[in-house]
Coordinates of C-alpha atoms in Angstrom, one line a residue:
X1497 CA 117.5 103.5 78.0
X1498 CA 121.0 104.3 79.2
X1499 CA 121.3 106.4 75.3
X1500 CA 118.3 108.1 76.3
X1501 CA 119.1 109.1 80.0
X1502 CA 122.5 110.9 78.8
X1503 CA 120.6 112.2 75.7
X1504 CA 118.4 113.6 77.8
X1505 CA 121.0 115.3 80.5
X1506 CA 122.9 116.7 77.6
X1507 CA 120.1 118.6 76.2
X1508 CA 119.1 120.3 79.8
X1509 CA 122.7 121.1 80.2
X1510 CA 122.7 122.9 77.1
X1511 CA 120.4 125.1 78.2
X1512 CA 121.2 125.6 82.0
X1513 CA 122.1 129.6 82.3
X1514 CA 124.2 128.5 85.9
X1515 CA 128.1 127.9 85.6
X1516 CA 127.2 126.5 89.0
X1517 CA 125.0 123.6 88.1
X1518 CA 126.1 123.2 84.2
X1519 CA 129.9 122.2 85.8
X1520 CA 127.9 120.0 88.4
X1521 CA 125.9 118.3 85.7
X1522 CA 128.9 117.8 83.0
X1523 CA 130.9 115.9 85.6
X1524 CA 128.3 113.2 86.0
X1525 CA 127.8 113.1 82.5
X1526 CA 131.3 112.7 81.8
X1527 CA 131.9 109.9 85.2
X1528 CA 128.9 107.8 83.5
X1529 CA 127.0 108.3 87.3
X1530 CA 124.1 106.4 86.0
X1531 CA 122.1 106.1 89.1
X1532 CA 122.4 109.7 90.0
X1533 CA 121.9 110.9 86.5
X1534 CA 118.6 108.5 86.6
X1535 CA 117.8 110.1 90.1
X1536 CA 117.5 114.0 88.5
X1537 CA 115.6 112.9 85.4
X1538 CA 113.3 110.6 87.4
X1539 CA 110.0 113.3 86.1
X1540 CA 110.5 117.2 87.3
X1541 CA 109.5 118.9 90.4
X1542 CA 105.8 119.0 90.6
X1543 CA 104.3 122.7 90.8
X1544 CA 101.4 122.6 93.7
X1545 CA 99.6 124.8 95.9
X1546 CA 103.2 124.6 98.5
X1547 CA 104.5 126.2 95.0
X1548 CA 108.0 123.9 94.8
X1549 CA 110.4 122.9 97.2
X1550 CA 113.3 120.8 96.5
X1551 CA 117.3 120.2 97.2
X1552 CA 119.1 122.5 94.9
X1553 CA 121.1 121.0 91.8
X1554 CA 121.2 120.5 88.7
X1555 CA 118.0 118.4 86.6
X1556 CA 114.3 118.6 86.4
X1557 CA 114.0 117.1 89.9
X1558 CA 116.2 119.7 91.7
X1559 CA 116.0 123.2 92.2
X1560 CA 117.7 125.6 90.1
X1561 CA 117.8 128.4 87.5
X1562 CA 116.6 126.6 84.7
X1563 CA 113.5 124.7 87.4
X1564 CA 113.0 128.1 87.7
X1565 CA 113.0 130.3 84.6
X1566 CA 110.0 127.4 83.9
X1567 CA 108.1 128.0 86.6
X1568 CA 108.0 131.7 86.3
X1569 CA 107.2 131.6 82.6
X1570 CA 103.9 129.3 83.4
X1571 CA 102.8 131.9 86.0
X1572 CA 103.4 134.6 83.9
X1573 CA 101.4 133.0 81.1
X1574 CA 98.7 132.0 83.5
X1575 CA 98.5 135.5 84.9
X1576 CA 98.1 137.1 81.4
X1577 CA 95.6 134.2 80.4
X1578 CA 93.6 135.5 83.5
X1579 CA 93.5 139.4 82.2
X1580 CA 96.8 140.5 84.0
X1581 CA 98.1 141.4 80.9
X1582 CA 100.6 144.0 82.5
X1583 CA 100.1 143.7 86.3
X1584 CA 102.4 143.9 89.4
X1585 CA 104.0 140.6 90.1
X1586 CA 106.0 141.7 93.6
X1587 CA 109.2 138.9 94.0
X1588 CA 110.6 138.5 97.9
X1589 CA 113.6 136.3 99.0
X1590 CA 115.5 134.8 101.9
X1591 CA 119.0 134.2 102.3
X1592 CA 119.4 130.3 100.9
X1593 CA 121.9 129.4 98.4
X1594 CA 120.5 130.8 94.8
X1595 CA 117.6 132.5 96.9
X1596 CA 118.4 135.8 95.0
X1597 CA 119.5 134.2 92.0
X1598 CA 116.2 132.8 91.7
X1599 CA 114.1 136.1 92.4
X1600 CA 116.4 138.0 89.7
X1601 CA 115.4 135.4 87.4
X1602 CA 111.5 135.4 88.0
X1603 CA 111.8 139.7 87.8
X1604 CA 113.8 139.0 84.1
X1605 CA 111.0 136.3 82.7
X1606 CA 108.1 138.4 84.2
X1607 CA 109.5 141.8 82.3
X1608 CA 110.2 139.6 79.6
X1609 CA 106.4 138.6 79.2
X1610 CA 105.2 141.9 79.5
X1611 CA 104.4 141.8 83.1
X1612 CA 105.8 144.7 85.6
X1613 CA 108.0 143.4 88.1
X1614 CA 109.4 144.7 91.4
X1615 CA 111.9 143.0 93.7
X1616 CA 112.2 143.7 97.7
X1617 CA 115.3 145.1 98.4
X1618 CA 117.6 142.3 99.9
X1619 CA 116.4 139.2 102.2
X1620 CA 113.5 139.5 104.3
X1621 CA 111.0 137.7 106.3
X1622 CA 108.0 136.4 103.8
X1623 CA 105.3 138.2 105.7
X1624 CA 107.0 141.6 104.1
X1625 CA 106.2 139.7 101.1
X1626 CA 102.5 139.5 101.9
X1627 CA 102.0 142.1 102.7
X1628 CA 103.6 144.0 100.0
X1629 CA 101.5 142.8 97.3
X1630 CA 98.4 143.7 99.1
X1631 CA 100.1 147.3 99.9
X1632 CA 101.4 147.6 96.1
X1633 CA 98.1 145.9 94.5
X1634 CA 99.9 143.4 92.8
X1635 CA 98.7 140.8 90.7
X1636 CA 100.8 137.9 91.9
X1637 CA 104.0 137.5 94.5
X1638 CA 106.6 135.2 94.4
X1639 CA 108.7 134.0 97.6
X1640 CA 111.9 132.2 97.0
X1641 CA 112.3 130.2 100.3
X1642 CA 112.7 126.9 101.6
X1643 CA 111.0 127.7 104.9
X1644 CA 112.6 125.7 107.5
X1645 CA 113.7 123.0 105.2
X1646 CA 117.7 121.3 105.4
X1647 CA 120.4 123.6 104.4
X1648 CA 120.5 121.7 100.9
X1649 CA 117.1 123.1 99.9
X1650 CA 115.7 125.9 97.8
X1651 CA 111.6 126.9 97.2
X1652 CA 109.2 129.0 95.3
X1653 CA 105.9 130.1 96.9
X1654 CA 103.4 131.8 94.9
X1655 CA 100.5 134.3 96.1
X1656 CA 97.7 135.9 94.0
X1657 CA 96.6 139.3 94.2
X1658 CA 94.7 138.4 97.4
X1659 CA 97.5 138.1 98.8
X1660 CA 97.0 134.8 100.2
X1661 CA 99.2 131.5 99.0
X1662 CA 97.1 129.6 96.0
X1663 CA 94.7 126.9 95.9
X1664 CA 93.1 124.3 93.1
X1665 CA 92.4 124.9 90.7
X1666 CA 95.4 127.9 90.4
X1667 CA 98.2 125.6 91.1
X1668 CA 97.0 122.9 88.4
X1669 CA 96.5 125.9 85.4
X1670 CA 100.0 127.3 86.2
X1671 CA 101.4 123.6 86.1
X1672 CA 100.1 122.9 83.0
X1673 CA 101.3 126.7 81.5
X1674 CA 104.7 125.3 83.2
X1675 CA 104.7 122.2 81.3
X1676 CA 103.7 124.0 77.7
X1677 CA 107.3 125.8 78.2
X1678 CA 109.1 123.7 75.1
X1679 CA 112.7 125.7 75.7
X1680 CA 114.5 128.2 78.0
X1681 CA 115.2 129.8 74.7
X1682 CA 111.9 130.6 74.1
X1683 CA 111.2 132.5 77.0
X1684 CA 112.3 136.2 77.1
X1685 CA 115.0 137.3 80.1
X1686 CA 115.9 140.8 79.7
X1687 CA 118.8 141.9 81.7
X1688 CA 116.9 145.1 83.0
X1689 CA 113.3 147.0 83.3
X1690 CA 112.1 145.4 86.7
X1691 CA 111.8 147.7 89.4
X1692 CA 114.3 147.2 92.8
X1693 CA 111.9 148.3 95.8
X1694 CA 113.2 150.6 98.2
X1695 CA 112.6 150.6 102.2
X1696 CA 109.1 152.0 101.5
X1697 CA 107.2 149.0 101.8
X1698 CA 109.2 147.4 104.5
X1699 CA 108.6 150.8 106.6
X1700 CA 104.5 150.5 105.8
X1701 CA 104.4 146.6 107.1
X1702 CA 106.5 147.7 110.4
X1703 CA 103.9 150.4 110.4
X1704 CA 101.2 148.0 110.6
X1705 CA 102.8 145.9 113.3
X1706 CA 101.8 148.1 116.0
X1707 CA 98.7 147.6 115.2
X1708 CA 98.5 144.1 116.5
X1709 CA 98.7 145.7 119.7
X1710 CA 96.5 147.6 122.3
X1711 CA 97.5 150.9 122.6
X1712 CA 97.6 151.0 126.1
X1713 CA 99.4 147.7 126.9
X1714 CA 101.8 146.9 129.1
X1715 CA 105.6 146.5 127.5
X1716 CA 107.6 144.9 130.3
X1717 CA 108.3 141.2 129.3
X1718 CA 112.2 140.4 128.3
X1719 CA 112.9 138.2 125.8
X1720 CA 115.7 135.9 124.2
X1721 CA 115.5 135.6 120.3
X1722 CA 116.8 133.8 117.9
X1723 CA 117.0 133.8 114.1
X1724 CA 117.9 130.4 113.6
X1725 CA 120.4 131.7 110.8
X1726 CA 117.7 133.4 109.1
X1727 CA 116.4 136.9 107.9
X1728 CA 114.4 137.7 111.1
X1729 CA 116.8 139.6 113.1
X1730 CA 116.3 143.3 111.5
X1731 CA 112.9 143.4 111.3
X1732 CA 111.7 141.9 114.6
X1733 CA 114.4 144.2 116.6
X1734 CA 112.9 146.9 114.5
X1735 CA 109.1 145.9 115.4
X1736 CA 109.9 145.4 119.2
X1737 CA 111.7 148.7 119.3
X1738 CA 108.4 150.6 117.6
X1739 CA 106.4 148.8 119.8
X1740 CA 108.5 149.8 123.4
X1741 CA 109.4 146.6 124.3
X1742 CA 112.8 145.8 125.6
X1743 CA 115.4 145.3 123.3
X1744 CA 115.4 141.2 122.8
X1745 CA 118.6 139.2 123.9
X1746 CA 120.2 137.8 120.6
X1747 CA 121.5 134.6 120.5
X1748 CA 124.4 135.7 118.7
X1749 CA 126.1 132.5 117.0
X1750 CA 122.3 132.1 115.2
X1751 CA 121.6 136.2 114.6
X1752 CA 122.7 136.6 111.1
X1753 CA 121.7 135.0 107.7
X1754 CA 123.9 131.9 106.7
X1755 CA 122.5 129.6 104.0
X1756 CA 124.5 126.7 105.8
X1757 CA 122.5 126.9 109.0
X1758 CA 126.0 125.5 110.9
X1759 CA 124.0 125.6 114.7
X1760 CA 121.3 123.1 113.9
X1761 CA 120.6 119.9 112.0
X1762 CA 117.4 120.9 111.2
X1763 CA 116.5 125.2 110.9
X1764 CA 113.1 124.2 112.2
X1765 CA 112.3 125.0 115.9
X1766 CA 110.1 122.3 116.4
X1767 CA 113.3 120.1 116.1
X1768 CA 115.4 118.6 118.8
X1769 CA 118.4 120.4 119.2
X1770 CA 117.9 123.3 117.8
X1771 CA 116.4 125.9 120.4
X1772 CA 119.6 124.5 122.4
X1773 CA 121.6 127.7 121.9
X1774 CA 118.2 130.1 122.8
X1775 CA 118.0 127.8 126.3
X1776 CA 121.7 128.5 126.9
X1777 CA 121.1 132.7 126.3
X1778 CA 117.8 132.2 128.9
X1779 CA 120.0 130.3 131.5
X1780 CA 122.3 132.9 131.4
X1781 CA 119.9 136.5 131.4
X1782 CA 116.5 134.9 132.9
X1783 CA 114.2 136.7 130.1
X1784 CA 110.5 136.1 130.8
X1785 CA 110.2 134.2 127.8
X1786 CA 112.2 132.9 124.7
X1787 CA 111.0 133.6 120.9
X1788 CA 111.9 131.8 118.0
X1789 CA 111.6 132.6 114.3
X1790 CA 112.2 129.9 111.4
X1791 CA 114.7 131.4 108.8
X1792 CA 111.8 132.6 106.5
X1793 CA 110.4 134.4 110.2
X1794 CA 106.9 133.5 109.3
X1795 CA 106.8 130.8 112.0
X1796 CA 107.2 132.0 115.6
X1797 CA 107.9 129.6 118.3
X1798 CA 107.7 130.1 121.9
X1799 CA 109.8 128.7 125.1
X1800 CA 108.8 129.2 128.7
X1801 CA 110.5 128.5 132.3
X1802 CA 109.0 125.5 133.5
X1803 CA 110.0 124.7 136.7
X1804 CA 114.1 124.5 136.7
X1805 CA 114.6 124.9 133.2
X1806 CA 113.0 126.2 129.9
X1807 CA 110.8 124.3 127.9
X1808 CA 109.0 125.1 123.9
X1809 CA 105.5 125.6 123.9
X1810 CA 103.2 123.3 121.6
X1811 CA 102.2 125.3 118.4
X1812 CA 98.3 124.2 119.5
X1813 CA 99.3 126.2 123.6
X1814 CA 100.5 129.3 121.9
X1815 CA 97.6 129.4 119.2
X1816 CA 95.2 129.1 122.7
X1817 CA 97.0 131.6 124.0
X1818 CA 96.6 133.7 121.8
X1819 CA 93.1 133.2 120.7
X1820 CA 92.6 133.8 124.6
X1821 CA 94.3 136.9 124.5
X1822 CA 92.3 138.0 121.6
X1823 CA 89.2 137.5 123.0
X1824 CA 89.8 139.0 126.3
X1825 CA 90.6 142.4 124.3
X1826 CA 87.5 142.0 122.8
X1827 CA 88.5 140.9 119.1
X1828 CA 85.8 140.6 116.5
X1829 CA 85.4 138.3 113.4
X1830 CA 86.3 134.2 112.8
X1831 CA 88.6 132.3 114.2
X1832 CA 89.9 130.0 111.8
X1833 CA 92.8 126.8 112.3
X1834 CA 93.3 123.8 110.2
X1835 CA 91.9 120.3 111.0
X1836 CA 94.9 119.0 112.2
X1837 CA 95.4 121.9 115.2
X1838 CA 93.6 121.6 118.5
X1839 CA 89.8 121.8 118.6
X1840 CA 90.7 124.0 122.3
X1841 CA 90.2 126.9 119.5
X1842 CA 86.6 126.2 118.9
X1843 CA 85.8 125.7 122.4
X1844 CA 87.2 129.3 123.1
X1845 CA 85.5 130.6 119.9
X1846 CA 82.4 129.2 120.8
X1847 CA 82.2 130.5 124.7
X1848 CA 83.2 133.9 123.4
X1849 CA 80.4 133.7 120.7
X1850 CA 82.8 133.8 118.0
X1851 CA 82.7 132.0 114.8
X1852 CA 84.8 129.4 114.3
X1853 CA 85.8 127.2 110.9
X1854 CA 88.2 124.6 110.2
X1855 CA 89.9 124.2 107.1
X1856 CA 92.3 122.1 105.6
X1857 CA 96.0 122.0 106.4
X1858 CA 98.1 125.0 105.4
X1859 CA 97.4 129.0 105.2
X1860 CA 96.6 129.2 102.1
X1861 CA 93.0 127.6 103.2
X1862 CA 93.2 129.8 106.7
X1863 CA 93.7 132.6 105.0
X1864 CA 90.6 132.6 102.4
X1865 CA 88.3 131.7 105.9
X1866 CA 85.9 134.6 105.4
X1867 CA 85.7 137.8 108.1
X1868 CA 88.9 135.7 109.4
X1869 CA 90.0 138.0 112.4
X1870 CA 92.7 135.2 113.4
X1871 CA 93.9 132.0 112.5
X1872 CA 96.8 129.6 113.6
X1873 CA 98.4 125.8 112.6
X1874 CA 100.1 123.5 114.8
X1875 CA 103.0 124.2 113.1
X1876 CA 104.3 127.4 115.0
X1877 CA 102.3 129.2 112.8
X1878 CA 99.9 133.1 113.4
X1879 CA 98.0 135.4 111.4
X1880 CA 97.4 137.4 113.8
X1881 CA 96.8 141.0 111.2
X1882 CA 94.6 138.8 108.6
X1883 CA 94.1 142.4 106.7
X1884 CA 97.7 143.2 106.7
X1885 CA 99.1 139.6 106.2
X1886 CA 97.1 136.7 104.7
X1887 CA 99.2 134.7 105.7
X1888 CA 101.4 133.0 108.6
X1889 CA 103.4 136.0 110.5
X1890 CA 106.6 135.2 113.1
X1891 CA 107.1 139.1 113.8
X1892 CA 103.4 140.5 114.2
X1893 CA 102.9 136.6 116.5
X1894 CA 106.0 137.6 118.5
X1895 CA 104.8 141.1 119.0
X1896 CA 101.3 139.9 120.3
X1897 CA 102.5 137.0 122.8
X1898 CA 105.2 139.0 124.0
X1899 CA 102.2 141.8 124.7
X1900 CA 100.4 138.5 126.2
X1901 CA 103.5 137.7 128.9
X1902 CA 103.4 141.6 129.8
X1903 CA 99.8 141.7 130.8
X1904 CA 100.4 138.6 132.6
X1905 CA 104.0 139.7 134.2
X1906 CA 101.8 142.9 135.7
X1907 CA 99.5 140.4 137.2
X1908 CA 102.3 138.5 138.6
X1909 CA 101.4 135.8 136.2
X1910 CA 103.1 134.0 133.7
X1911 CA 102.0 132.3 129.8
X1912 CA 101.8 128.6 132.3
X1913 CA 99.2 130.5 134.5
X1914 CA 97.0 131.0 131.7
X1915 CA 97.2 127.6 129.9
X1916 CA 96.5 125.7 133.5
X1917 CA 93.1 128.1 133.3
X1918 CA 92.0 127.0 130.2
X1919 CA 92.5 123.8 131.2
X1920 CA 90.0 124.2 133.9
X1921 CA 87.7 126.5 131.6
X1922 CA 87.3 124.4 128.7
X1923 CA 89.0 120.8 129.5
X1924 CA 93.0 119.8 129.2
X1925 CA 93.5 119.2 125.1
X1926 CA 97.0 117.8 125.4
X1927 CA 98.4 117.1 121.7
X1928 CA 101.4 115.3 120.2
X1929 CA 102.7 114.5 116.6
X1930 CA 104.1 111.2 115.2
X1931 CA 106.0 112.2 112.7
X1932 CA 108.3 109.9 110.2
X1933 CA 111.2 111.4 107.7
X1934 CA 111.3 109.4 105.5
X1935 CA 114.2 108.8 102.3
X1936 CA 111.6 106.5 100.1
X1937 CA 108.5 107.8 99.4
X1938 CA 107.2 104.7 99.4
X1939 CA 107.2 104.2 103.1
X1940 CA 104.7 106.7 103.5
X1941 CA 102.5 105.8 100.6
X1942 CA 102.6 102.2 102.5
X1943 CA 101.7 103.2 105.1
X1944 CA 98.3 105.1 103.8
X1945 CA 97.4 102.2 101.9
X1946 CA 97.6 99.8 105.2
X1947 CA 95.7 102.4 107.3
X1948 CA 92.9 102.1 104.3
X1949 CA 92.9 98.7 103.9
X1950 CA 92.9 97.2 107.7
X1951 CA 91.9 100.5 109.2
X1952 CA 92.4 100.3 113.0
X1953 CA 89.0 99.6 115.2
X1954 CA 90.8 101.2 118.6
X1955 CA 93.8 103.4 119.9
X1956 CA 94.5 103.4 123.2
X1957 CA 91.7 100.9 124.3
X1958 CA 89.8 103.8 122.9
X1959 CA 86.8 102.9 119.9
X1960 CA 87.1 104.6 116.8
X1961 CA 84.1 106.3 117.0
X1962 CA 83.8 107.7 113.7
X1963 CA 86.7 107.2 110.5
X1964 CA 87.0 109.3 107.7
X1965 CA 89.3 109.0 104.2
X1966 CA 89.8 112.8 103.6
X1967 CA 90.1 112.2 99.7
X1968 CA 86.4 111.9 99.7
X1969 CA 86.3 115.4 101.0
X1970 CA 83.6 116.2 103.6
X1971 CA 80.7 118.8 104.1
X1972 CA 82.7 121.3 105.1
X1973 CA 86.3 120.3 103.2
X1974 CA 87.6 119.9 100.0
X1975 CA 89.3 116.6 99.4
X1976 CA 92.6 116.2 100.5
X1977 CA 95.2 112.8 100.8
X1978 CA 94.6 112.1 104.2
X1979 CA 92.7 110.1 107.3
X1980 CA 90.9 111.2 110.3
X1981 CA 89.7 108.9 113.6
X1982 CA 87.5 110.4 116.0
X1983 CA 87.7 108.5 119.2
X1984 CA 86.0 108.7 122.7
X1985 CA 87.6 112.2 124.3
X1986 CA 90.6 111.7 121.5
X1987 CA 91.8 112.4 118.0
X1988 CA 93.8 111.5 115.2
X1989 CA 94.8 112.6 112.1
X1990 CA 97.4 111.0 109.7
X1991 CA 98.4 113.0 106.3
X1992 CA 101.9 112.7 103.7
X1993 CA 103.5 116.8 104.7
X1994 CA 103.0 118.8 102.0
X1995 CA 106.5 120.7 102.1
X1996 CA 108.9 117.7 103.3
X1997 CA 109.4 113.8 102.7
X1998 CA 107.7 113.2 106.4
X1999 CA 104.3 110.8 107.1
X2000 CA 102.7 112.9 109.8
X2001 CA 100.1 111.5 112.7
X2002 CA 98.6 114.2 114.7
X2003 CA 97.1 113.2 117.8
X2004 CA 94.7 114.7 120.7
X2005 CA 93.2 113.7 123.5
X2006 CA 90.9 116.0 125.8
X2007 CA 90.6 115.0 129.5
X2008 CA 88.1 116.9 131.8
X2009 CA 89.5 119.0 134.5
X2010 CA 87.1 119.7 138.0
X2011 CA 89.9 122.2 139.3
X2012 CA 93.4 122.9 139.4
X2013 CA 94.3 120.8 141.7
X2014 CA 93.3 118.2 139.1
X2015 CA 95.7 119.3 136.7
X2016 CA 98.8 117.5 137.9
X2017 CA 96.8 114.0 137.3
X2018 CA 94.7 115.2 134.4
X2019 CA 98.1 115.9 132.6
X2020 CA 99.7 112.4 133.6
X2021 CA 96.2 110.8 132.2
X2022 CA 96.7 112.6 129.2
X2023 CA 100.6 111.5 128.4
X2024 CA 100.0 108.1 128.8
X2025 CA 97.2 108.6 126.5
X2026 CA 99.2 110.0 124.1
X2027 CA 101.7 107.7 124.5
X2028 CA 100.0 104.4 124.0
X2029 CA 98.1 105.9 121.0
X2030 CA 101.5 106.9 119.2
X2031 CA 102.7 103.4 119.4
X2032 CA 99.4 101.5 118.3
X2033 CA 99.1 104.1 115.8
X2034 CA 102.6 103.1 114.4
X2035 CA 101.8 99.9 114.8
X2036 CA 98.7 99.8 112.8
X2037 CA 100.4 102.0 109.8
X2038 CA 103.4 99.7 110.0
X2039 CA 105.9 102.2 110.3

């Protein structure tokens, strides 16, 4: 076994093209680091429809050139397997560790197989991405990015031609095209013959990002912004300065790309800590509202006074808010959000006469919604310009609900205003998120199996109405690892994340609302709610 484990390291580092990872993985060879050595060669990264995501190293269960070189060989077999024989395959990167390393690579094996390639010009947000191979009528695009991920980690998110992220059965073909790759050495890397892109595309997507807006709106609200360390900063100044808004307050010590991400534990918004630096900037200038992008800048987060002091906006408020902004400007078409975002969407959908579909979890489901004219998921993310951008979008978002606060602003009302009236209109939908990191996998497979096999009756002193096991799929969705409880004026939804090593629970309950002076009560109703169904939720899933 031991034999076989160093046999086994030995012949990947024979073939790793890194200096980098080829010095990291000789030393444990040569210190006999058994358990880490067992740890890398435990299987390989698993190709899915989140592409691959993993901490960057060297081995079959990290990410790095060789991880890579494999992965972009399968797609480019799948793609020629599926007629492309010399199509378009557009490659866009952020500003990680090996992020360009990885997207030079792809451009090499792509032009190696026959394949045209073009690269974007340096590290920019993955809705340029999107859009570009739309705009360029690609065949494929590749994004190297690990989103919002630790410092440590590296990704590689593929689009088809539609320009939205794939699906099943894509994901399983290009896996098994990834797993028929005997040897690096037999795939072809040329050293040139891809194309670098210029500013072109970058100036058509700003372009479009006026569009999001009414031409006659108001352009008055002030913001803070932050790039949480990532490659945001350029474009979004650039956007807000087409579109005649005022020039955003940086938080400087988070402005500029740095792969280290030395602010924040976490380059996530949604995590505690790290908008501290954006509440600081809005203490000090009193902007009408604070904006967030993740480092990719396809997530857009929000922050509001509240009272004394500044406070983030739920992903589920801003993707009301917005829906509600789009309807009162008379937007056409579906509205579209994943099962685990707030069903307030449908109930604005449905007054506005709107169609309205759930999907599973993730854009590359919210993007395929057909006539979609705007979708949103709890997690901070918009697609606000479905034609433009199938996909998530944290400038076009930030452009629209800064539009949002200047309409408001001229009625001498602010983003709080509006969510208290759609309260009112449509019922308080307060929502919350259990949400366990996890190091052993196995915790959160536990805790699925226990939830299955002693399912919970109530939550809350709330029956479970109705309980579903998601793998079955339903009338409306495909199947998918994951439980859902309907309960009396509640919701829950538990599901493994996709992207990071996390069990998540997502919770809502809806609490009816006479008038606004109910609010203050209706709101305490619903956090004690919330709160006693997050701890006999953890309780039942052990966790």
């Amino acid at each position: 076994m031991q034999d076989d484990l160093i046999a086994r390291a030995q012949a990947w580092l024979a073939e790793d093209p890194d200096p980098e990872t080829r010095d990291e993985l000789a030393k444990l060879i040569e210190s006999g680091d058994l358990t880490e050595l067992a740890d890398r060669f435990a299987g390989t990264l698993q190709f899915g429809t989140a592409g691959l995501r993993g901490e960057i190293g060297a081995g079959p269960m990290r990410m790095n050139r060789t991880v890579v070189i494999r992965a972009a060989a399968g797609l480019a077999a799948y793609l020629k397997k599926q007629g492309h024989t010399d199509g378009l395959v557009v490659i866009g990167y952020d500003a990680r560790h090996k992020s360009e390393d990885f997207a030079r690579d792809t451009a090499a094996v792509m032009t190696g197989a026959g394949l045209r390639a073009a690269v974007l010009p340096r590290p920019l947000p993955t809705p340029v991405l999107a859009y570009a191979i739309r705009h360029l009528g690609a065949a494929a695009g590749v994004e190297v990015t690990a989103s919002h991920n630790p410092p440590r980690d590296n990704g590689y998110k593929v689009y088809l031609g539609d320009g939205s992220q794939i699906v099943p059965p894509a994901d399983i073909d290009i896996a098994q095209e990834i797993a028929a790759v005997p040897s690096l050495t037999v795939v072809p890397r040329p050293t040139e013959g891809w194309e670098t892109l210029d500013d072109s595309v970058l100036e058509a997507y700003l372009a479009r990002t006026d569009a999001v807006l009414a031409p006659d709106s108001p352009r008055t609200a002030r913001t803070v912004y932050t790039a949480m360390h990532g490659v945001g900063k350029d474009v979004l100044l650039a956007a807000f300065e087409r579109a005649g808004f005022p020039t955003p307050a940086l938080v400087t010590e988070q402005a500029d790309p740095d792969p280290d991400f030395p602010t924040v534990a976490f380059p996530n918004p949604e995590e505690p800590g790290a908008m501290d630096l954006a509440f600081a900037k809005a203490r000090e200038t009193d902007p009408d509202l604070v904006i967030a992008n993740d480092p990719d800048a396809d997530r857009c987060a929000v922050a509001v006074k509240d009272g004394a002091d500044w406070r983030m906006l739920r992903g589920d408020e801003v993707g009301s808010l917005l829906a509600a902004h789009l309807v009162n400007r008379g937007a056409q078409g579906t509205f579209a959000e994943s099962i685990v975002s707030s069903s307030l969407l449908g109930r604005i959908a449905e007054k506005a006469n709107l169609r309205y579909e759930e999907t599973l979890t993730g854009f590359k489901w919210i993007a395929r919604v057909e006539g979609l004219r705007y979708g949103y998921e709890e997690a901070l993310g918009y697609c606000v310009d479905p034609e433009g951008v199938r996909d998530k979008d944290g400038i076009t978002a930030a452009l629209l609900i800064t539009e949002l606060a200047s309409v408001l602003k001229a009625e001498g009302r602010t983003l709080l205003d509006l969510l208290d009236d759609l309260a009112v209109e449509h019922g308080l939908h307060a929502t919350d998120q259990l949400s366990v990191r996890v190091q052993d996998l196995s915790v959160i497979a536990n805790a699925m199996r226990r939830l299955r096999e002693q399912p919970p009756t109530e939550l809350a002193g709330l029956a479970i109405t109705r309980a579903e096991d998601l793998t079955k799929g339903t009338e409306t969705l495909p199947p998918t690892d994951g439980l859902r409880y309907t309960l009396e004026g509640a919701r829950v939804i538990v599901r493994p994340s996709g992207t990071e090593p996390k069990l998540k629970c997502y919770l809502e309950v809806v609490v009816s609302v006479a008038s606004h002076a109910d609010l203050p009560a209706a709101r305490a109703k619903a956090t004690d709610l919330l709160a006693t169904i997050k701890r006999d939720l953890s309780t039942a899933a052990g966790i």
